[in-house]
mmCIF file of C-alpha atoms in Angstrom:
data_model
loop_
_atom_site.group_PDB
_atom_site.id
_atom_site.type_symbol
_atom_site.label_atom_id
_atom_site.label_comp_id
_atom_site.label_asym_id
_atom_site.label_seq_id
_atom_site.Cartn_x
_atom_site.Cartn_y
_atom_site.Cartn_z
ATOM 1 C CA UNK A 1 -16.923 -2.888 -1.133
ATOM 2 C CA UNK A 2 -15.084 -5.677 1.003
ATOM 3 C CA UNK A 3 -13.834 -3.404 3.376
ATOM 4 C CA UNK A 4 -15.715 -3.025 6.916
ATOM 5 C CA UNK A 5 -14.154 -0.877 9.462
ATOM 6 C CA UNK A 6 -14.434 -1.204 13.284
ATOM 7 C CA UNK A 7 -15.356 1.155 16.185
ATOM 8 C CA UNK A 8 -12.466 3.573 16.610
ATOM 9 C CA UNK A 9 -11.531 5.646 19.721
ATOM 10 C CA UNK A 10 -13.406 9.198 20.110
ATOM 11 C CA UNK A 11 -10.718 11.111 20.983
ATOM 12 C CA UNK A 12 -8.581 12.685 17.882
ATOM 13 C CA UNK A 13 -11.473 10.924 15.451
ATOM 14 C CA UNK A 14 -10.350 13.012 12.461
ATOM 15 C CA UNK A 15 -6.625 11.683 12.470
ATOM 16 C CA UNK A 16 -8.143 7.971 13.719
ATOM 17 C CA UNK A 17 -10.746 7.982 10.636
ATOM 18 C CA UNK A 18 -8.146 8.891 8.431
ATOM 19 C CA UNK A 19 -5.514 6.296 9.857
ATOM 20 C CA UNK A 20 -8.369 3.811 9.478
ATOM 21 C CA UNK A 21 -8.765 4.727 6.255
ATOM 22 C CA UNK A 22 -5.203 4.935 4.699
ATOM 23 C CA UNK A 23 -4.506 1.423 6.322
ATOM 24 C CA UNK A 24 -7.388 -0.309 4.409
ATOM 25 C CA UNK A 25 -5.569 1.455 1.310
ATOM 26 C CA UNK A 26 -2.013 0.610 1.806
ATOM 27 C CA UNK A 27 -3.585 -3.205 2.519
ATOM 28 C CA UNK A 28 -5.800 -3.307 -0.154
ATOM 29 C CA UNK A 29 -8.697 -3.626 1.659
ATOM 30 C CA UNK A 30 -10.326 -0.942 -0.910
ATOM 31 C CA UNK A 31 -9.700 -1.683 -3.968
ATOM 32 C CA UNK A 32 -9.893 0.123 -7.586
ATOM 33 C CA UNK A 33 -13.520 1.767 -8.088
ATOM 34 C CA UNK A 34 -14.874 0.724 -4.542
ATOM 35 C CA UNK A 35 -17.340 3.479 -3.316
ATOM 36 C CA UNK A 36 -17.485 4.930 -0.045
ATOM 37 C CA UNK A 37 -20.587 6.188 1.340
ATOM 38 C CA UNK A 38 -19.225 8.557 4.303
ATOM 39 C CA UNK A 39 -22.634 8.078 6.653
ATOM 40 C CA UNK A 40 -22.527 4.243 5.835
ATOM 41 C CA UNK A 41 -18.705 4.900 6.889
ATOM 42 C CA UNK A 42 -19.815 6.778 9.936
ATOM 43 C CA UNK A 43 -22.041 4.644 11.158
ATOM 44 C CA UNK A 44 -19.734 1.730 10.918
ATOM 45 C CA UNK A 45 -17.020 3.888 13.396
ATOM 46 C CA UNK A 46 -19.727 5.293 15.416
ATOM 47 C CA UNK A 47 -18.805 8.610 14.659
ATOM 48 C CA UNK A 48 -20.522 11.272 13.185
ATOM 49 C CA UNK A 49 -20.341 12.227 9.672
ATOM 50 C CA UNK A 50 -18.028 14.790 10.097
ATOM 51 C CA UNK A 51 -14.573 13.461 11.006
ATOM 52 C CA UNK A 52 -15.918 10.901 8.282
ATOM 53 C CA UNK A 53 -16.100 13.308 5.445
ATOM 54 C CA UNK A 54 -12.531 15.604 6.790
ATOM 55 C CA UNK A 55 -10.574 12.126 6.493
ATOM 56 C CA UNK A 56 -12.146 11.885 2.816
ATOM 57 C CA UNK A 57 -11.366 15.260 1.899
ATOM 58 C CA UNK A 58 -7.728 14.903 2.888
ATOM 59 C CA UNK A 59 -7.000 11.618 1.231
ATOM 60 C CA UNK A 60 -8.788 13.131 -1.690
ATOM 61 C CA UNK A 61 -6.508 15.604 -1.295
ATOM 62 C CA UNK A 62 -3.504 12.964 -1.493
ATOM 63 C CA UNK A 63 -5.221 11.972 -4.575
ATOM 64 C CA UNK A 64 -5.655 8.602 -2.532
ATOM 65 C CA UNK A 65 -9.472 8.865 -3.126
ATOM 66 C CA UNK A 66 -11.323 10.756 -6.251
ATOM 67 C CA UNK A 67 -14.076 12.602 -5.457
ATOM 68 C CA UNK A 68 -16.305 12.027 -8.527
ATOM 69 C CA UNK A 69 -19.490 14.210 -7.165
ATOM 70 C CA UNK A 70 -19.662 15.071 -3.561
ATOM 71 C CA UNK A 71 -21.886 11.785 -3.334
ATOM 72 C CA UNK A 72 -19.750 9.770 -5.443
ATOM 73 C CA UNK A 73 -16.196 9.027 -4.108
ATOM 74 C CA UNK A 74 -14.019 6.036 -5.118
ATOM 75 C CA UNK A 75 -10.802 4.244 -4.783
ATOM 76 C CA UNK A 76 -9.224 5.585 -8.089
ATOM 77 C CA UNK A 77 -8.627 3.437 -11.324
ATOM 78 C CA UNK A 78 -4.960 3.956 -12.502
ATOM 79 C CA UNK A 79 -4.488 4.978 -16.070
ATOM 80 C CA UNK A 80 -1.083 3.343 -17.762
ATOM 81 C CA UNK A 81 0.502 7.119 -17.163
ATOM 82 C CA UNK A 82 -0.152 7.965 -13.337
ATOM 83 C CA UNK A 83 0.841 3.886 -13.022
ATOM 84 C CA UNK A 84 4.173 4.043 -14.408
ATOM 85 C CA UNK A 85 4.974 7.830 -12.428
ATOM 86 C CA UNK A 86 4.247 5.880 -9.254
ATOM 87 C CA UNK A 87 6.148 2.725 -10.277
ATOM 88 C CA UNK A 88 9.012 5.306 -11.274
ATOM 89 C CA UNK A 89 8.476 7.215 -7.489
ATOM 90 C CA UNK A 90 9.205 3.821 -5.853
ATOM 91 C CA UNK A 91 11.855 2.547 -7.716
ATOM 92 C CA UNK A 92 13.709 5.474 -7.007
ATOM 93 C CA UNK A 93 12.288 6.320 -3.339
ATOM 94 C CA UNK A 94 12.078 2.513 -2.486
ATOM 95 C CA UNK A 95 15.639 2.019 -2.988
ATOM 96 C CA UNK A 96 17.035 4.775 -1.536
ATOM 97 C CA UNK A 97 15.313 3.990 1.797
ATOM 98 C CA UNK A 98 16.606 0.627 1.375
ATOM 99 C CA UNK A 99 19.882 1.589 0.703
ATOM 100 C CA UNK A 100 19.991 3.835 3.758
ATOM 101 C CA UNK A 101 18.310 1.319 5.982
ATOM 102 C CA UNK A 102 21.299 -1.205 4.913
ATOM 103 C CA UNK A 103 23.357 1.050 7.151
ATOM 104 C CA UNK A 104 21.093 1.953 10.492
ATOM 105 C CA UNK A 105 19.321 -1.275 10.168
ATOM 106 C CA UNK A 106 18.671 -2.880 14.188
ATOM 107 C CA UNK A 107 18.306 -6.321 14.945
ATOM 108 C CA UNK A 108 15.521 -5.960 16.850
ATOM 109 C CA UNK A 109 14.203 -4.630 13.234
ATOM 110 C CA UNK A 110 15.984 -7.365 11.069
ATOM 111 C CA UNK A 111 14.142 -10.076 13.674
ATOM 112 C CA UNK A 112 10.706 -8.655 12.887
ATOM 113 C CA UNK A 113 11.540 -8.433 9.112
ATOM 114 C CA UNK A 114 12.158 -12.635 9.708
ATOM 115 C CA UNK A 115 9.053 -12.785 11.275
ATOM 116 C CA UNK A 116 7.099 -10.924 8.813
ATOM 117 C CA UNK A 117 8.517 -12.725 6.074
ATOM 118 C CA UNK A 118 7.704 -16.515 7.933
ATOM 119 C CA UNK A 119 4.228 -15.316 8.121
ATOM 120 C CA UNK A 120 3.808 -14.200 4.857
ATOM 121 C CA UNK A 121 5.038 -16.892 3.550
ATOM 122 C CA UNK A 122 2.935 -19.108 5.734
ATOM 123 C CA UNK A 123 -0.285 -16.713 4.103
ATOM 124 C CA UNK A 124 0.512 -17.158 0.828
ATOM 125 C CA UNK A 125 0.546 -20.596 1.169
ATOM 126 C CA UNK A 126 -2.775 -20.767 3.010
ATOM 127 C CA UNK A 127 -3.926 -18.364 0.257
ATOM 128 C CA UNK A 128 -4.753 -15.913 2.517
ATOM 129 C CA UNK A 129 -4.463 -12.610 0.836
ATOM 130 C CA UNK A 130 -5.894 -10.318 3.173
ATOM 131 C CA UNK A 131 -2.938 -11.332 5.557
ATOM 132 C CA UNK A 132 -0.535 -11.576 2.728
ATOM 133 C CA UNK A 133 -1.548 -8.190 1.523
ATOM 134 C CA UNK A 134 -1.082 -6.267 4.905
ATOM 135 C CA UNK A 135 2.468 -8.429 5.488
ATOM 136 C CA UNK A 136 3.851 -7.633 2.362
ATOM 137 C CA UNK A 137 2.890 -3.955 2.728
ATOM 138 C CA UNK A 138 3.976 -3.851 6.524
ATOM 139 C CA UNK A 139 7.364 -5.296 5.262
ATOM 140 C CA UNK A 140 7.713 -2.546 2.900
ATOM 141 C CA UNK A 141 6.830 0.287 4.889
ATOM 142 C CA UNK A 142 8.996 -0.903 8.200
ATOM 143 C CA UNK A 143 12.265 -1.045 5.772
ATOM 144 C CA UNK A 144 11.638 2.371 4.618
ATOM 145 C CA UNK A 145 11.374 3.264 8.747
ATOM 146 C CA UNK A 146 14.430 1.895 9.008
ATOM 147 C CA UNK A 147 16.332 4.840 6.861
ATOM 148 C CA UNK A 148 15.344 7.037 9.629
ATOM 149 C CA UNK A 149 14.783 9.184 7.235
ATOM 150 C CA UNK A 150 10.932 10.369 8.021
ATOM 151 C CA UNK A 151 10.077 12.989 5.095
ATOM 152 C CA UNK A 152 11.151 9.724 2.767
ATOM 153 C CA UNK A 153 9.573 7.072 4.852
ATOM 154 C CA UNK A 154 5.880 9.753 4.407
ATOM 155 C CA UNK A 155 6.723 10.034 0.781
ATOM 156 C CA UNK A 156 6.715 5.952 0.347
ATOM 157 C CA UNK A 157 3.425 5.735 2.364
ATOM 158 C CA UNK A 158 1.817 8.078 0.541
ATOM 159 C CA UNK A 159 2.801 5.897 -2.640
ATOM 160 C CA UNK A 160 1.350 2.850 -0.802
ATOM 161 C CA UNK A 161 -1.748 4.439 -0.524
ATOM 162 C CA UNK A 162 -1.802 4.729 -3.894
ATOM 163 C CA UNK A 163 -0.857 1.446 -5.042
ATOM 164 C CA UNK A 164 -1.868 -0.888 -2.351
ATOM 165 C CA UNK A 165 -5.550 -0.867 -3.979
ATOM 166 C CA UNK A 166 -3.920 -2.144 -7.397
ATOM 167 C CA UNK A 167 -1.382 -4.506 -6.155
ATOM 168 C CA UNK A 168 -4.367 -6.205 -3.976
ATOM 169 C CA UNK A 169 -6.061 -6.681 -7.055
ATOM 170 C CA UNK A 170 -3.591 -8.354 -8.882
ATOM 171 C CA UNK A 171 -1.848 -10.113 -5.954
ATOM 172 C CA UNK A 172 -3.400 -13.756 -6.456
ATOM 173 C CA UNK A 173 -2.040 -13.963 -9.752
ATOM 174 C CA UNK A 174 1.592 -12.965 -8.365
ATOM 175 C CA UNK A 175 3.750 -15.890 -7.996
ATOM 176 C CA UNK A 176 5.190 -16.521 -4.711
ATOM 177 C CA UNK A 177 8.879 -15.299 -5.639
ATOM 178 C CA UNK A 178 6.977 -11.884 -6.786
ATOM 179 C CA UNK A 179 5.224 -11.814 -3.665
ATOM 180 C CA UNK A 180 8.278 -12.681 -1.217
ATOM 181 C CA UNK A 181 10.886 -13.729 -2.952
ATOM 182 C CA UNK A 182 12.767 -10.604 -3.291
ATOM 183 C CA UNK A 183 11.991 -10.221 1.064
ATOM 184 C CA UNK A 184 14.393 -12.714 1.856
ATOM 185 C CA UNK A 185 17.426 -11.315 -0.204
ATOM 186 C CA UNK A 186 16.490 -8.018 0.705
ATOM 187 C CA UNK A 187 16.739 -8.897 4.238
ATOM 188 C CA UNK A 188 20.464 -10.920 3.486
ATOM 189 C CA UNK A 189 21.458 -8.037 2.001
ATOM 190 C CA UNK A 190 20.428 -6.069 5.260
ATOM 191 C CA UNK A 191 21.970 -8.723 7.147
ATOM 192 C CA UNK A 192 24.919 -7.251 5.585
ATOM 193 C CA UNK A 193 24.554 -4.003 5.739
ATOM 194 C CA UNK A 194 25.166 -4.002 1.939
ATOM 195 C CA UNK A 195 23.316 -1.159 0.601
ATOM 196 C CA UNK A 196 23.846 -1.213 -3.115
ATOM 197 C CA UNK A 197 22.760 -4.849 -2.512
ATOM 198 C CA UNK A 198 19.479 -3.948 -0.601
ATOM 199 C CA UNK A 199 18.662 -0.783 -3.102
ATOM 200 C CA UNK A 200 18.761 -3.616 -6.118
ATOM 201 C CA UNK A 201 16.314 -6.201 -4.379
ATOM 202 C CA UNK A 202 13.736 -3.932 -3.191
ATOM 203 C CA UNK A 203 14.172 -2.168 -6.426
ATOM 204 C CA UNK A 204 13.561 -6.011 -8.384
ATOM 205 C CA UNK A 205 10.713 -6.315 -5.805
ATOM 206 C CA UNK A 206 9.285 -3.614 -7.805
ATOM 207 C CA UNK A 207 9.654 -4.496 -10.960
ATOM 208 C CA UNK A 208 9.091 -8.167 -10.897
ATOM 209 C CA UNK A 209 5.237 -7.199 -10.677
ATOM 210 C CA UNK A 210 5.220 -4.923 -13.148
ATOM 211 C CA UNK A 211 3.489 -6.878 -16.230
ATOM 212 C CA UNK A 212 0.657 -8.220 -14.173
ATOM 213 C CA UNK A 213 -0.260 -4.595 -12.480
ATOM 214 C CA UNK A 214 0.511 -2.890 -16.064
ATOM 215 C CA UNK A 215 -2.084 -5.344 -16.709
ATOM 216 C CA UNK A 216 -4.871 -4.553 -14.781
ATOM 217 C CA UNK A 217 -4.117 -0.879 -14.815
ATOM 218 C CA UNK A 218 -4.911 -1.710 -18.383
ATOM 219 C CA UNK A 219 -8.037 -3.234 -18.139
ATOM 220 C CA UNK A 220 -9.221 -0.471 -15.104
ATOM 221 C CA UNK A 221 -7.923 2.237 -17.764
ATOM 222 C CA UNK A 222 -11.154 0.704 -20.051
ATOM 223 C CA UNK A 223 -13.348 1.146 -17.333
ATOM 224 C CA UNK A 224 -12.467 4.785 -16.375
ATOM 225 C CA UNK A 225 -15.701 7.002 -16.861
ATOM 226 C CA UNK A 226 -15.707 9.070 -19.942
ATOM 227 C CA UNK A 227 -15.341 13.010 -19.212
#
């Protein structure tokens, strides 16, 4: 497991373990199968095991993590089915909050979708996927903030954390107009305030990906443990 998290502030450590946690999901810092070990996790935080093991329950709870035995607890493989549900839930979730953010979209919030885009562009080039990874997630997550609609934009995180660990896996085979393309005419379209227009890029986004994730869900669907 790749993912190493810091010290975190004592007060509130259940909700700041679980923030930590959910972030290196949505990122793809964790990735498919990765174990945690909650006192290696604790001891990393310096934290005791507790607000370790109530942030692991919840995201378990989320389905976000898959407790396999209390001692065993993993990033989950995708099967082909739960795969295509989630890549339905963001086509259709995804573009709504696009199409909504089209019309209360800020340009203080259309300059830092410029900037986000510059950088990841700028990553990608540099091959620098942990950067990349946390831009292109970032970009996703601040458009659905922009619908002002918060029970939607909680609904798309929770997605994230679902897929994040599967799109980092895949994400150096993406090409770059997978990875970004779709950004910049997502953000014309905001530019515009055209919504139908915004709904279809994030929406392409999407589904531009599709073969290479269907891929490795795939090939992590072989590895799943037999029940």
């Amino acid at each position: 497991m790749s993912y190493q998290p810091g010290p975190i502030e004592h007060a509130y450590l259940g909700s700041s373990v679980y923030a930590n946690l959910r972030q290196a999901l949505i990122t793809g810092q964790l990735k498919p199968n990765d174990r945690l070990r909650i006192r290696e996790l604790a001891a990393q935080v310096g934290t005791s095991v507790t607000p370790v093991r109530d942030a692991v329950l919840q995201l378990a709870n989320e389905q976000a993590l898959e407790m396999r035995t209390p001692k065993d607890i993993r990033v989950p493989l995708l099967n082909q089915e739960q795969y295509l549900e989630l890549k339905t839930l963001r086509l259709e979730l995804e573009g709504l909050g696009a199409r909504r953010a089209a019309a209360r979209i800020t340009p203080a919030v259309l300059q830092l979708l410029t900037i986000n885009i510059r950088r990841n562009i700028r990553a990608i080039t540099e091959e620098d996927w942990v950067s990349a990874l946390r831009l292109n997630s970032e970009f996703h997550l601040l458009v659905a903030q922009s619908a002002m609609m918060p029970v939607l934009s909680s609904f798309i995180d929770r997605l994230w954390m679902r897929t994040g660990p599967l799109i980092a896996q895949a994400y150096a085979q993406l090409t770059q107009q997978m990875t970004i393309g779709h950004h910049q005419e997502l953000l014309a379209a905001l530019r515009l305030q055209d919504g139908d227009a915004a709904a279809a890029a994030i929406r392409q986004d999407i589904l531009d990906c599709d073969d290479t994730l269907a891929r490795f869900t795939t090939a992590n669907e072989a590895a799943l443990p037999r029940r």
